[in-house]
Amino acid sequence: GAVVSQHPSWVICKSGTSVKIECRSLDFQATTMFWYRQFPKQSLMLMATSNEGSKATYEQGVEKDKFLINHASLTLSTLTVTSAHPEDSSFYICSATRGGNEENIQYFGAGTRLSVL
Amino acid sequence: GESVGLHLPTLSVQEGDNSIINCAYSNSASDYFIWYKQESGKGPQFIIDIRSNMDKRQGQRVTVLLNKTVKHLSLQIAATQPGDSAVYFCAEILRGYSTLTFGKGTMLLVSP
């Protein structure tokens, strides 16, 4: 159990376009979903925390208008990188918690590699 | 250990050896810790967790030790296998919060 699916796994886009990344909890309802960004050989940096039906909470320094998060259901959260530029190229990873006895354990998707040309 | 720039601390071991990966934290309010394994190009995978009211927890081939006095956490992997090669991150949650803060990571290389 606790499978998190992320799609697409890899995307290349032109500068100025927008890219949407989906994160789904496949076998559980996620109480909370999280979005991270990771540069090569570095650690994961939390971008935002997302709860179903409410606005996402963004970490300091993360542009809300640049990284739009929609959490429409208990199993789906999306991250849209708007007007992407080469500096947005990175590995984006989502995670989800399923509450209960495992309320603090985050289960991660496989990540999305974004390359902006 | 600390990483400098793009350099990840690396631990190289032989297959069958025991591995010990260390993590230091600084906040006394850290209440919960998780070890994750991340293979190249993939998302982190949960390994084991421990609460601050414990000092040891064992899983299958893995043991986590927590020393609150010196704010130190370690992951011990018994009989390390080539499939254990990955980057290992410790992550912490502060009391009263739900967000994870990840450490810098250690790359484990297991040679046959």
Short mmCIF file of C-alpha atoms in Angstrom, two decimals:
data_model
loop_
_atom_site.label_atom_id
_atom_site.label_comp_id
_atom_site.label_asym_id
_atom_site.label_seq_id
_atom_site.Cartn_x
_atom_site.Cartn_y
_atom_site.Cartn_z
CA GLY A 1 0.00 0.00 0.00
CA ALA A 2 0.85 3.73 -0.05
CA VAL A 3 1.64 4.12 -3.72
CA VAL A 4 2.07 7.62 -5.09
CA SER A 5 2.06 8.09 -8.84
CA GLN A 6 3.54 11.13 -10.55
CA HIS A 7 3.07 12.07 -14.19
CA PRO A 8 4.82 12.83 -16.44
CA SER A 9 8.16 11.38 -15.41
CA TRP A 10 10.01 13.58 -17.86
CA VAL A 11 9.08 16.69 -19.79
CA ILE A 12 10.91 19.04 -22.13
CA CYS A 13 9.32 22.35 -22.95
CA LYS A 14 10.14 25.65 -24.58
CA SER A 15 10.82 28.73 -22.53
CA GLY A 16 7.62 30.64 -21.80
CA THR A 17 5.29 27.66 -21.85
CA SER A 18 3.48 26.17 -18.85
CA VAL A 19 3.85 22.62 -17.62
CA LYS A 20 1.45 20.68 -15.40
CA ILE A 21 2.60 17.83 -13.18
CA GLU A 22 0.12 15.45 -11.57
CA CYS A 23 0.49 13.63 -8.28
CA ARG A 24 -1.94 10.87 -7.36
CA SER A 25 -2.25 8.65 -4.33
CA LEU A 26 -3.35 5.36 -5.89
CA ASP A 27 -4.41 3.21 -2.97
CA PHE A 28 -5.17 5.67 -0.20
CA GLN A 29 -6.72 9.05 0.43
CA ALA A 30 -4.02 11.58 1.12
CA THR A 31 -4.59 13.90 4.04
CA THR A 32 -1.83 16.17 2.83
CA MET A 33 0.35 16.38 -0.25
CA PHE A 34 3.72 18.07 -0.56
CA TRP A 35 5.76 19.37 -3.48
CA TYR A 36 9.54 19.39 -3.49
CA ARG A 37 12.26 20.51 -5.83
CA GLN A 38 15.65 18.84 -6.09
CA PHE A 39 18.77 19.95 -7.94
CA PRO A 40 21.48 17.44 -8.95
CA LYS A 41 23.42 16.04 -6.01
CA GLN A 42 21.45 18.14 -3.58
CA SER A 43 18.75 17.52 -1.05
CA LEU A 44 15.00 17.96 -1.40
CA MET A 45 13.67 21.44 -0.80
CA LEU A 46 10.04 21.79 0.22
CA MET A 47 8.12 24.13 -2.05
CA ALA A 48 4.60 23.90 -0.68
CA THR A 49 2.13 21.93 1.41
CA SER A 50 -1.26 21.18 -0.05
CA ASN A 51 -4.53 20.11 1.53
CA GLU A 52 -7.62 19.13 -0.40
CA GLY A 53 -10.02 22.00 -0.89
CA SER A 54 -7.81 24.71 0.54
CA LYS A 55 -5.05 26.97 -0.70
CA ALA A 56 -1.54 25.61 -0.63
CA THR A 57 0.95 26.88 1.92
CA TYR A 58 4.13 27.96 0.17
CA GLU A 59 7.59 28.02 1.68
CA GLN A 60 9.46 31.27 1.90
CA GLY A 61 10.98 32.25 -1.41
CA VAL A 62 8.66 30.12 -3.56
CA GLU A 63 6.59 32.22 -5.96
CA LYS A 64 2.90 31.38 -5.68
CA ASP A 65 2.09 32.76 -9.11
CA LYS A 66 4.93 30.84 -10.68
CA PHE A 67 4.17 27.46 -9.14
CA LEU A 68 0.41 26.99 -9.09
CA ILE A 69 -0.87 24.16 -6.93
CA ASN A 70 -4.36 22.73 -7.18
CA HIS A 71 -5.57 20.02 -4.82
CA ALA A 72 -8.96 19.10 -6.19
CA SER A 73 -9.50 15.78 -4.43
CA LEU A 74 -8.08 13.57 -1.72
CA THR A 75 -6.13 11.64 -4.33
CA LEU A 76 -4.93 14.30 -6.75
CA SER A 77 -2.73 17.37 -6.54
CA THR A 78 -1.26 19.22 -9.50
CA LEU A 79 1.69 21.57 -9.81
CA THR A 80 1.76 23.93 -12.77
CA VAL A 81 5.00 25.68 -13.59
CA THR A 82 3.82 28.81 -15.39
CA SER A 83 5.90 30.58 -18.03
CA ALA A 84 8.77 28.19 -17.47
CA HIS A 85 12.33 29.37 -17.97
CA PRO A 86 15.61 27.45 -18.07
CA GLU A 87 16.27 28.19 -14.40
CA ASP A 88 13.09 26.24 -13.57
CA SER A 89 14.70 23.08 -14.93
CA SER A 90 14.86 20.67 -12.03
CA PHE A 91 13.54 17.43 -10.56
CA TYR A 92 10.11 17.96 -9.01
CA ILE A 93 8.85 15.39 -6.53
CA CYS A 94 5.52 15.08 -4.75
CA SER A 95 4.66 13.18 -1.61
CA ALA A 96 1.53 12.32 0.33
CA THR A 97 0.63 11.33 3.86
CA ARG A 98 -2.23 9.02 4.68
CA GLY A 99 -2.84 9.96 8.29
CA GLY A 100 -3.74 7.61 11.09
CA ASN A 101 -0.79 5.89 12.76
CA GLU A 102 1.45 6.95 9.86
CA GLU A 103 0.47 10.60 9.93
CA ASN A 104 4.02 11.85 9.56
CA ILE A 105 5.33 9.38 6.98
CA GLN A 106 5.48 10.88 3.52
CA TYR A 107 5.28 8.53 0.57
CA PHE A 108 6.93 9.89 -2.54
CA GLY A 109 6.21 9.78 -6.22
CA ALA A 110 8.93 8.88 -8.70
CA GLY A 111 9.56 12.51 -9.61
CA THR A 112 9.30 14.59 -12.77
CA ARG A 113 12.39 15.75 -14.60
CA LEU A 114 11.65 19.16 -16.17
CA SER A 115 13.96 20.54 -18.82
CA VAL A 116 13.18 24.01 -20.13
CA LEU A 117 14.92 24.95 -23.38
CA GLY B 1 28.66 14.90 7.29
CA GLU B 2 28.38 18.19 5.49
CA SER B 3 28.45 18.56 1.76
CA VAL B 4 30.29 21.35 0.04
CA GLY B 5 28.83 22.67 -3.18
CA LEU B 6 27.72 19.74 -5.31
CA HIS B 7 29.75 17.13 -3.46
CA LEU B 8 27.79 14.45 -1.61
CA PRO B 9 29.52 12.64 1.25
CA THR B 10 30.16 9.12 0.03
CA LEU B 11 30.48 5.85 1.89
CA SER B 12 32.03 2.99 -0.06
CA VAL B 13 31.67 -0.54 1.29
CA GLN B 14 32.10 -4.09 0.12
CA GLU B 15 29.13 -6.38 -0.35
CA GLY B 16 28.39 -8.17 2.88
CA ASP B 17 29.85 -5.47 5.11
CA ASN B 18 27.74 -3.54 7.58
CA SER B 19 27.19 0.14 6.70
CA ILE B 20 26.67 3.01 9.06
CA ILE B 21 25.34 6.30 7.74
CA ASN B 22 25.32 9.27 10.08
CA CYS B 23 23.20 12.37 10.38
CA ALA B 24 23.47 15.32 12.74
CA TYR B 25 20.62 17.65 13.60
CA SER B 26 20.63 20.88 15.52
CA ASN B 27 17.11 21.57 16.73
CA SER B 28 16.12 20.28 20.16
CA ALA B 29 12.50 20.51 19.05
CA SER B 30 13.03 17.76 16.46
CA ASP B 31 10.47 15.19 17.45
CA TYR B 32 10.40 12.60 14.70
CA PHE B 33 12.97 11.29 12.24
CA ILE B 34 12.75 9.31 9.03
CA TRP B 35 15.42 7.70 6.87
CA TYR B 36 14.80 7.65 3.14
CA LYS B 37 16.65 5.90 0.32
CA GLN B 38 16.78 7.59 -3.08
CA GLU B 39 18.01 5.75 -6.15
CA SER B 40 19.18 7.74 -9.14
CA GLY B 41 16.30 9.39 -11.00
CA LYS B 42 13.66 8.18 -8.54
CA GLY B 43 11.73 9.54 -5.61
CA PRO B 44 12.76 8.84 -2.00
CA GLN B 45 11.67 5.54 -0.52
CA PHE B 46 10.75 5.21 3.16
CA ILE B 47 13.12 2.97 5.11
CA ILE B 48 12.50 3.41 8.82
CA ASP B 49 11.36 6.01 11.31
CA ILE B 50 11.94 6.78 14.97
CA ARG B 51 10.32 9.08 17.49
CA SER B 52 12.31 11.22 19.88
CA ASN B 53 11.13 9.18 22.88
CA MET B 54 13.04 6.19 21.53
CA ASP B 55 16.75 5.59 21.09
CA LYS B 56 16.71 2.55 18.85
CA ARG B 57 14.44 0.95 16.34
CA GLN B 58 15.03 -2.09 14.17
CA GLY B 59 13.65 -3.13 10.83
CA GLN B 60 14.61 -5.72 8.30
CA ARG B 61 18.41 -5.45 7.98
CA VAL B 62 18.26 -1.85 9.19
CA THR B 63 18.61 -0.24 12.60
CA VAL B 64 18.21 3.42 13.46
CA LEU B 65 19.92 4.82 16.54
CA LEU B 66 19.03 8.18 18.05
CA ASN B 67 21.30 10.01 20.49
CA LYS B 68 19.45 13.09 21.65
CA THR B 69 22.28 14.19 23.90
CA VAL B 70 24.56 14.90 20.95
CA LYS B 71 21.75 15.31 18.42
CA HIS B 72 22.94 12.45 16.28
CA LEU B 73 21.08 9.88 14.22
CA SER B 74 22.51 6.86 12.44
CA LEU B 75 21.27 4.23 10.04
CA GLN B 76 22.91 0.84 10.19
CA ILE B 77 22.48 -1.54 7.28
CA ALA B 78 23.49 -5.13 7.91
CA ALA B 79 25.04 -7.31 5.20
CA THR B 80 24.99 -4.51 2.64
CA GLN B 81 24.05 -5.54 -0.88
CA PRO B 82 24.71 -3.87 -4.27
CA GLY B 83 21.00 -3.03 -4.38
CA ASP B 84 21.51 -0.85 -1.32
CA SER B 85 23.59 1.57 -3.41
CA ALA B 86 21.72 4.89 -3.33
CA VAL B 87 21.65 8.26 -1.62
CA TYR B 88 20.34 8.11 1.94
CA PHE B 89 18.65 11.09 3.55
CA CYS B 90 17.67 11.65 7.11
CA ALA B 91 14.66 13.89 7.58
CA GLU B 92 13.21 15.47 10.69
CA ILE B 93 9.92 16.91 11.83
CA LEU B 94 9.75 19.50 14.54
CA ARG B 95 7.28 19.11 17.39
CA GLY B 96 3.94 20.60 16.39
CA TYR B 97 4.72 20.66 12.68
CA SER B 98 4.00 18.31 9.81
CA THR B 99 6.69 19.27 7.30
CA LEU B 100 9.86 17.29 6.74
CA THR B 101 13.27 18.93 6.65
CA PHE B 102 15.79 16.84 4.77
CA GLY B 103 19.48 16.51 5.54
CA LYS B 104 22.09 16.82 2.82
CA GLY B 105 22.31 13.11 2.05
CA THR B 106 25.02 10.46 1.92
CA MET B 107 25.79 8.37 -1.12
CA LEU B 108 26.32 4.69 -0.36
CA LEU B 109 28.31 2.74 -2.93
CA VAL B 110 28.38 -1.03 -2.55
CA SER B 111 30.88 -2.95 -4.60
CA PRO B 112 30.56 -6.70 -5.24
#
